[in-house]
């Protein structure tokens, strides 16, 4: 895709902006002497060919003074906007950096500053620091900061909650690097536009303060001071006020248009076409063996993942909500385990808890939550991150939102290798290319130079898988990786996961609400409902051994090729209980045709019915029913 053409008006204003910068650089050198020359014979003259904007009270040429004042006017405006926006940027990032509690205090402080009138705040600070250019700059900078801080806070909060930031956190990169690489680039377009507008606004405000006598003082002068002097004689020589007035307006518009153009470029309005490069291929031979594979070996190990008594709670004003309750399961090396259930059953939160991606006000409690026998919660921060990155890979639902839109594929796939394997940028690139080729991505070296929006949906999802496999983890947790894809691409992605599982012995936990996908891909299935595991059984025996009424209802609601087309598709009446209204007994009882008073009053525990089979039900269906009824009578 070529560059998008700029409109003629925008080109014209960009040209004006360039002229202003040139005047600021050379104006004092070219017209400084003329602007300072006193001519007592031409005091207060009107416009003429010799003096287009007339002369002032000392006979000095007003056009020359306007041109010379360009430097001071622009420098002061840039300083004001730079100080104000810099302070606002720091304040705006504090709520994201400090966490929820301290961040809430920082957000309240920003709100308090916003409540103060900007002009009064600027005048107060200018009065305290003293009349003059310094006081005007500091005062206006303080007045600009709160609005810029609130914008930064809002944008940073949106980006910090995105899936690609969560994926970056999974790589274990430091907080400053996370902010510089993943947060700031994605909020830069809006910030750049705001900075440009702040420069234009600062230019007008500084001119206003100089006009009021609170800004630049003699012998210095800016456009505001010249405007003040010209307005004294506006009825005699109006051209004296016209010159600085035009300069202020044109400069303000030029800054706004320039900021809009820069923001558009940063947001991808001008996209460079991808270029084919052979450099990555030429470096491959030199660096292919420089970074050894890392991470725990899958072969011969015990359980890759062990989860016992996992619960996730959220504290709110209305009380405590527990969307995941007492979940226990394990995953062996090379095993494919599926977690299935309706939306809201706690599947994704279980995955996020395993990956240590639950943020406050959410909390995770578990009797045991171990990767290769090591509990990340008991390790120092650096070692904890390394264990998570080298043992676990997360694949999220939407590949487009899982990838940083402003970074090239090369940076995103190779980031974990640089952060945890000590790879150089060139070595990380080589490993990334190899990873893309392994996942059957055509033109892997060329894809490295592309952005996520230039790839298809299936290719983006394979890139997210490649990101996770860079450190050779022993477990992949795929949270509905095919939901946003069509069936053809869905099959390709599942084939990639199966190949990774077969070739590397990587265990896979596949989360989905589609029970047919789970049964076709997985070896073992966990069925979740209302935050609990209600059944566990072998995937190839689901339609035969399913004992929980909820599992059987899910299977009945899934069409098959031999289904009777004349019969309506089965549905499950009702819906899952709200988090603040979970019943004390079985949560599925209100929707279950087999429910009894015992089901409504007592919570069934997850108990073993046979090898590889567990169910939490007072009335399990099928062959397991007699066994369960005998246990109830004891």
mmCIF file with all atom_site columns, C-alpha atoms in Angstrom, residues 34-170:
data_model
loop_
_atom_site.group_PDB
_atom_site.id
_atom_site.type_symbol
_atom_site.label_atom_id
_atom_site.label_alt_id
_atom_site.label_comp_id
_atom_site.label_asym_id
_atom_site.label_entity_id
_atom_site.label_seq_id
_atom_site.pdbx_PDB_ins_code
_atom_site.Cartn_x
_atom_site.Cartn_y
_atom_site.Cartn_z
_atom_site.occupancy
_atom_site.B_iso_or_equiv
_atom_site.pdbx_formal_charge
_atom_site.auth_seq_id
_atom_site.auth_comp_id
_atom_site.auth_asym_id
_atom_site.auth_atom_id
_atom_site.pdbx_PDB_model_num
ATOM 1   C CA . UNK A 1 34  ? 16.561  46.690  11.172 1.00 0.00 ? 34  UNK A CA 1
ATOM 2   C CA . UNK A 1 35  ? 14.120  45.756  13.929 1.00 0.00 ? 35  UNK A CA 1
ATOM 3   C CA . UNK A 1 36  ? 16.250  47.602  16.487 1.00 0.00 ? 36  UNK A CA 1
ATOM 4   C CA . UNK A 1 37  ? 17.033  50.655  14.336 1.00 0.00 ? 37  UNK A CA 1
ATOM 5   C CA . UNK A 1 38  ? 15.396  53.834  15.699 1.00 0.00 ? 38  UNK A CA 1
ATOM 6   C CA . UNK A 1 39  ? 14.228  56.381  13.095 1.00 0.00 ? 39  UNK A CA 1
ATOM 7   C CA . UNK A 1 40  ? 13.008  59.579  14.748 1.00 0.00 ? 40  UNK A CA 1
ATOM 8   C CA . UNK A 1 41  ? 11.760  60.904  11.405 1.00 0.00 ? 41  UNK A CA 1
ATOM 9   C CA . UNK A 1 42  ? 9.286   58.022  10.955 1.00 0.00 ? 42  UNK A CA 1
ATOM 10  C CA . UNK A 1 43  ? 7.611   57.803  14.367 1.00 0.00 ? 43  UNK A CA 1
ATOM 11  C CA . UNK A 1 44  ? 4.276   55.946  14.267 1.00 0.00 ? 44  UNK A CA 1
ATOM 12  C CA . UNK A 1 45  ? 3.954   55.890  10.486 1.00 0.00 ? 45  UNK A CA 1
ATOM 13  C CA . UNK A 1 46  ? 1.228   53.886  8.798  1.00 0.00 ? 46  UNK A CA 1
ATOM 14  C CA . UNK A 1 47  ? 1.633   51.194  6.177  1.00 0.00 ? 47  UNK A CA 1
ATOM 15  C CA . UNK A 1 48  ? 3.849   52.003  3.203  1.00 0.00 ? 48  UNK A CA 1
ATOM 16  C CA . UNK A 1 49  ? 6.004   50.207  0.639  1.00 0.00 ? 49  UNK A CA 1
ATOM 17  C CA . UNK A 1 50  ? 9.035   50.747  2.855  1.00 0.00 ? 50  UNK A CA 1
ATOM 18  C CA . UNK A 1 51  ? 7.194   49.630  6.002  1.00 0.00 ? 51  UNK A CA 1
ATOM 19  C CA . UNK A 1 52  ? 4.238   47.336  5.142  1.00 0.00 ? 52  UNK A CA 1
ATOM 20  C CA . UNK A 1 53  ? 3.082   47.193  8.771  1.00 0.00 ? 53  UNK A CA 1
ATOM 21  C CA . UNK A 1 54  ? 4.172   50.734  9.601  1.00 0.00 ? 54  UNK A CA 1
ATOM 22  C CA . UNK A 1 55  ? 6.525   51.760  12.407 1.00 0.00 ? 55  UNK A CA 1
ATOM 23  C CA . UNK A 1 56  ? 6.212   51.931  16.175 1.00 0.00 ? 56  UNK A CA 1
ATOM 24  C CA . UNK A 1 57  ? 6.580   54.901  18.517 1.00 0.00 ? 57  UNK A CA 1
ATOM 25  C CA . UNK A 1 58  ? 10.370  54.911  17.986 1.00 0.00 ? 58  UNK A CA 1
ATOM 26  C CA . UNK A 1 59  ? 10.222  54.555  14.218 1.00 0.00 ? 59  UNK A CA 1
ATOM 27  C CA . UNK A 1 60  ? 11.237  50.870  14.231 1.00 0.00 ? 60  UNK A CA 1
ATOM 28  C CA . UNK A 1 61  ? 9.936   48.750  11.369 1.00 0.00 ? 61  UNK A CA 1
ATOM 29  C CA . UNK A 1 62  ? 7.020   46.595  12.602 1.00 0.00 ? 62  UNK A CA 1
ATOM 30  C CA . UNK A 1 63  ? 7.428   43.919  9.908  1.00 0.00 ? 63  UNK A CA 1
ATOM 31  C CA . UNK A 1 64  ? 11.042  43.362  10.899 1.00 0.00 ? 64  UNK A CA 1
ATOM 32  C CA . UNK A 1 65  ? 10.065  43.213  14.569 1.00 0.00 ? 65  UNK A CA 1
ATOM 33  C CA . UNK A 1 66  ? 7.318   40.651  13.833 1.00 0.00 ? 66  UNK A CA 1
ATOM 34  C CA . UNK A 1 67  ? 9.804   38.498  11.909 1.00 0.00 ? 67  UNK A CA 1
ATOM 35  C CA . UNK A 1 68  ? 12.432  38.746  14.656 1.00 0.00 ? 68  UNK A CA 1
ATOM 36  C CA . UNK A 1 69  ? 9.842   38.009  17.377 1.00 0.00 ? 69  UNK A CA 1
ATOM 37  C CA . UNK A 1 70  ? 9.072   34.654  15.704 1.00 0.00 ? 70  UNK A CA 1
ATOM 38  C CA . UNK A 1 71  ? 11.986  32.951  17.468 1.00 0.00 ? 71  UNK A CA 1
ATOM 39  C CA . UNK A 1 72  ? 11.096  34.039  21.007 1.00 0.00 ? 72  UNK A CA 1
ATOM 40  C CA . UNK A 1 73  ? 7.371   33.438  20.478 1.00 0.00 ? 73  UNK A CA 1
ATOM 41  C CA . UNK A 1 74  ? 7.878   29.883  19.185 1.00 0.00 ? 74  UNK A CA 1
ATOM 42  C CA . UNK A 1 75  ? 10.572  28.997  21.730 1.00 0.00 ? 75  UNK A CA 1
ATOM 43  C CA . UNK A 1 76  ? 8.395   30.092  24.638 1.00 0.00 ? 76  UNK A CA 1
ATOM 44  C CA . UNK A 1 77  ? 5.393   28.219  23.210 1.00 0.00 ? 77  UNK A CA 1
ATOM 45  C CA . UNK A 1 78  ? 7.455   25.046  22.741 1.00 0.00 ? 78  UNK A CA 1
ATOM 46  C CA . UNK A 1 79  ? 8.895   25.306  26.251 1.00 0.00 ? 79  UNK A CA 1
ATOM 47  C CA . UNK A 1 80  ? 5.451   25.814  27.745 1.00 0.00 ? 80  UNK A CA 1
ATOM 48  C CA . UNK A 1 81  ? 3.896   22.892  25.881 1.00 0.00 ? 81  UNK A CA 1
ATOM 49  C CA . UNK A 1 82  ? 6.920   20.686  26.518 1.00 0.00 ? 82  UNK A CA 1
ATOM 50  C CA . UNK A 1 83  ? 6.922   21.306  30.267 1.00 0.00 ? 83  UNK A CA 1
ATOM 51  C CA . UNK A 1 84  ? 3.150   21.053  30.591 1.00 0.00 ? 84  UNK A CA 1
ATOM 52  C CA . UNK A 1 85  ? 2.758   17.930  28.463 1.00 0.00 ? 85  UNK A CA 1
ATOM 53  C CA . UNK A 1 86  ? 5.803   16.272  30.029 1.00 0.00 ? 86  UNK A CA 1
ATOM 54  C CA . UNK A 1 87  ? 4.424   16.851  33.512 1.00 0.00 ? 87  UNK A CA 1
ATOM 55  C CA . UNK A 1 88  ? 0.993   15.703  32.370 1.00 0.00 ? 88  UNK A CA 1
ATOM 56  C CA . UNK A 1 89  ? 2.457   12.549  30.815 1.00 0.00 ? 89  UNK A CA 1
ATOM 57  C CA . UNK A 1 90  ? 4.166   11.588  34.070 1.00 0.00 ? 90  UNK A CA 1
ATOM 58  C CA . UNK A 1 91  ? 1.048   12.285  36.113 1.00 0.00 ? 91  UNK A CA 1
ATOM 59  C CA . UNK A 1 92  ? -1.161  10.426  33.645 1.00 0.00 ? 92  UNK A CA 1
ATOM 60  C CA . UNK A 1 93  ? 0.980   7.287   33.696 1.00 0.00 ? 93  UNK A CA 1
ATOM 61  C CA . UNK A 1 94  ? 1.065   7.108   37.488 1.00 0.00 ? 94  UNK A CA 1
ATOM 62  C CA . UNK A 1 95  ? -2.354  5.398   37.871 1.00 0.00 ? 95  UNK A CA 1
ATOM 63  C CA . UNK A 1 96  ? -1.233  2.653   35.487 1.00 0.00 ? 96  UNK A CA 1
ATOM 64  C CA . UNK A 1 97  ? 2.245   2.270   36.989 1.00 0.00 ? 97  UNK A CA 1
ATOM 65  C CA . UNK A 1 98  ? 1.365   2.461   40.685 1.00 0.00 ? 98  UNK A CA 1
ATOM 66  C CA . UNK A 1 99  ? -1.402  -0.120  40.698 1.00 0.00 ? 99  UNK A CA 1
ATOM 67  C CA . UNK A 1 100 ? -5.060  0.196   41.688 1.00 0.00 ? 100 UNK A CA 1
ATOM 68  C CA . UNK A 1 101 ? -4.797  1.648   45.195 1.00 0.00 ? 101 UNK A CA 1
ATOM 69  C CA . UNK A 1 102 ? -2.091  4.272   44.752 1.00 0.00 ? 102 UNK A CA 1
ATOM 70  C CA . UNK A 1 103 ? -3.272  4.775   41.192 1.00 0.00 ? 103 UNK A CA 1
ATOM 71  C CA . UNK A 1 104 ? -6.709  5.710   42.470 1.00 0.00 ? 104 UNK A CA 1
ATOM 72  C CA . UNK A 1 105 ? -5.135  8.426   44.619 1.00 0.00 ? 105 UNK A CA 1
ATOM 73  C CA . UNK A 1 106 ? -3.176  9.698   41.622 1.00 0.00 ? 106 UNK A CA 1
ATOM 74  C CA . UNK A 1 107 ? -6.359  9.762   39.545 1.00 0.00 ? 107 UNK A CA 1
ATOM 75  C CA . UNK A 1 108 ? -8.142  11.725  42.263 1.00 0.00 ? 108 UNK A CA 1
ATOM 76  C CA . UNK A 1 109 ? -5.287  14.237  42.332 1.00 0.00 ? 109 UNK A CA 1
ATOM 77  C CA . UNK A 1 110 ? -5.600  14.693  38.572 1.00 0.00 ? 110 UNK A CA 1
ATOM 78  C CA . UNK A 1 111 ? -9.325  15.256  38.934 1.00 0.00 ? 111 UNK A CA 1
ATOM 79  C CA . UNK A 1 112 ? -8.713  17.855  41.646 1.00 0.00 ? 112 UNK A CA 1
ATOM 80  C CA . UNK A 1 113 ? -6.272  19.747  39.430 1.00 0.00 ? 113 UNK A CA 1
ATOM 81  C CA . UNK A 1 114 ? -8.751  19.644  36.558 1.00 0.00 ? 114 UNK A CA 1
ATOM 82  C CA . UNK A 1 115 ? -11.361 21.284  38.769 1.00 0.00 ? 115 UNK A CA 1
ATOM 83  C CA . UNK A 1 116 ? -9.183  24.383  39.105 1.00 0.00 ? 116 UNK A CA 1
ATOM 84  C CA . UNK A 1 117 ? -9.664  26.990  36.313 1.00 0.00 ? 117 UNK A CA 1
ATOM 85  C CA . UNK A 1 118 ? -6.600  26.838  34.075 1.00 0.00 ? 118 UNK A CA 1
ATOM 86  C CA . UNK A 1 119 ? -6.245  30.576  33.541 1.00 0.00 ? 119 UNK A CA 1
ATOM 87  C CA . UNK A 1 120 ? -6.515  31.352  37.257 1.00 0.00 ? 120 UNK A CA 1
ATOM 88  C CA . UNK A 1 121 ? -3.975  28.624  38.012 1.00 0.00 ? 121 UNK A CA 1
ATOM 89  C CA . UNK A 1 122 ? -1.603  30.074  35.412 1.00 0.00 ? 122 UNK A CA 1
ATOM 90  C CA . UNK A 1 123 ? -1.995  33.605  36.800 1.00 0.00 ? 123 UNK A CA 1
ATOM 91  C CA . UNK A 1 124 ? -1.422  32.333  40.346 1.00 0.00 ? 124 UNK A CA 1
ATOM 92  C CA . UNK A 1 125 ? 1.794   30.525  39.444 1.00 0.00 ? 125 UNK A CA 1
ATOM 93  C CA . UNK A 1 126 ? 2.967   33.414  37.258 1.00 0.00 ? 126 UNK A CA 1
ATOM 94  C CA . UNK A 1 127 ? 2.402   35.823  40.133 1.00 0.00 ? 127 UNK A CA 1
ATOM 95  C CA . UNK A 1 128 ? 4.321   33.597  42.554 1.00 0.00 ? 128 UNK A CA 1
ATOM 96  C CA . UNK A 1 129 ? 7.265   33.072  40.203 1.00 0.00 ? 129 UNK A CA 1
ATOM 97  C CA . UNK A 1 130 ? 7.331   36.703  39.144 1.00 0.00 ? 130 UNK A CA 1
ATOM 98  C CA . UNK A 1 131 ? 6.236   38.758  36.151 1.00 0.00 ? 131 UNK A CA 1
ATOM 99  C CA . UNK A 1 132 ? 8.161   37.888  32.993 1.00 0.00 ? 132 UNK A CA 1
ATOM 100 C CA . UNK A 1 133 ? 8.725   35.149  30.457 1.00 0.00 ? 133 UNK A CA 1
ATOM 101 C CA . UNK A 1 134 ? 9.778   32.564  33.063 1.00 0.00 ? 134 UNK A CA 1
ATOM 102 C CA . UNK A 1 135 ? 6.692   33.065  35.187 1.00 0.00 ? 135 UNK A CA 1
ATOM 103 C CA . UNK A 1 136 ? 4.412   32.942  32.156 1.00 0.00 ? 136 UNK A CA 1
ATOM 104 C CA . UNK A 1 137 ? 5.975   29.708  30.885 1.00 0.00 ? 137 UNK A CA 1
ATOM 105 C CA . UNK A 1 138 ? 5.825   27.948  34.265 1.00 0.00 ? 138 UNK A CA 1
ATOM 106 C CA . UNK A 1 139 ? 2.302   29.148  34.996 1.00 0.00 ? 139 UNK A CA 1
ATOM 107 C CA . UNK A 1 140 ? 0.891   28.037  31.667 1.00 0.00 ? 140 UNK A CA 1
ATOM 108 C CA . UNK A 1 141 ? 2.754   24.708  31.855 1.00 0.00 ? 141 UNK A CA 1
ATOM 109 C CA . UNK A 1 142 ? 1.110   23.969  35.200 1.00 0.00 ? 142 UNK A CA 1
ATOM 110 C CA . UNK A 1 143 ? -2.260  24.916  33.707 1.00 0.00 ? 143 UNK A CA 1
ATOM 111 C CA . UNK A 1 144 ? -1.765  22.597  30.692 1.00 0.00 ? 144 UNK A CA 1
ATOM 112 C CA . UNK A 1 145 ? -0.626  19.557  32.700 1.00 0.00 ? 145 UNK A CA 1
ATOM 113 C CA . UNK A 1 146 ? -3.937  18.359  34.267 1.00 0.00 ? 146 UNK A CA 1
ATOM 114 C CA . UNK A 1 147 ? -5.838  18.046  30.972 1.00 0.00 ? 147 UNK A CA 1
ATOM 115 C CA . UNK A 1 148 ? -2.913  16.243  29.349 1.00 0.00 ? 148 UNK A CA 1
ATOM 116 C CA . UNK A 1 149 ? -2.633  13.978  32.400 1.00 0.00 ? 149 UNK A CA 1
ATOM 117 C CA . UNK A 1 150 ? -6.297  12.992  32.209 1.00 0.00 ? 150 UNK A CA 1
ATOM 118 C CA . UNK A 1 151 ? -5.992  12.192  28.505 1.00 0.00 ? 151 UNK A CA 1
ATOM 119 C CA . UNK A 1 152 ? -2.877  10.098  29.160 1.00 0.00 ? 152 UNK A CA 1
ATOM 120 C CA . UNK A 1 153 ? -4.549  8.324   32.072 1.00 0.00 ? 153 UNK A CA 1
ATOM 121 C CA . UNK A 1 154 ? -7.597  7.396   30.002 1.00 0.00 ? 154 UNK A CA 1
ATOM 122 C CA . UNK A 1 155 ? -5.626  6.183   26.986 1.00 0.00 ? 155 UNK A CA 1
ATOM 123 C CA . UNK A 1 156 ? -3.063  4.271   29.065 1.00 0.00 ? 156 UNK A CA 1
ATOM 124 C CA . UNK A 1 157 ? -5.809  2.514   31.020 1.00 0.00 ? 157 UNK A CA 1
ATOM 125 C CA . UNK A 1 158 ? -7.436  1.359   27.783 1.00 0.00 ? 158 UNK A CA 1
ATOM 126 C CA . UNK A 1 159 ? -4.182  0.044   26.341 1.00 0.00 ? 159 UNK A CA 1
ATOM 127 C CA . UNK A 1 160 ? -3.004  -1.533  29.613 1.00 0.00 ? 160 UNK A CA 1
ATOM 128 C CA . UNK A 1 161 ? -6.103  -3.712  29.649 1.00 0.00 ? 161 UNK A CA 1
ATOM 129 C CA . UNK A 1 162 ? -5.592  -5.039  26.122 1.00 0.00 ? 162 UNK A CA 1
ATOM 130 C CA . UNK A 1 163 ? -4.595  -8.587  25.294 1.00 0.00 ? 163 UNK A CA 1
ATOM 131 C CA . UNK A 1 164 ? -1.325  -7.643  23.608 1.00 0.00 ? 164 UNK A CA 1
ATOM 132 C CA . UNK A 1 165 ? -0.170  -5.935  26.809 1.00 0.00 ? 165 UNK A CA 1
ATOM 133 C CA . UNK A 1 166 ? -1.129  -9.079  28.715 1.00 0.00 ? 166 UNK A CA 1
ATOM 134 C CA . UNK A 1 167 ? 0.876   -11.085 26.187 1.00 0.00 ? 167 UNK A CA 1
ATOM 135 C CA . UNK A 1 168 ? 3.829   -8.736  26.688 1.00 0.00 ? 168 UNK A CA 1
ATOM 136 C CA . UNK A 1 169 ? 3.557   -9.150  30.449 1.00 0.00 ? 169 UNK A CA 1
ATOM 137 C CA . UNK A 1 170 ? 3.736   -12.898 29.891 1.00 0.00 ? 170 UNK A CA 1
#
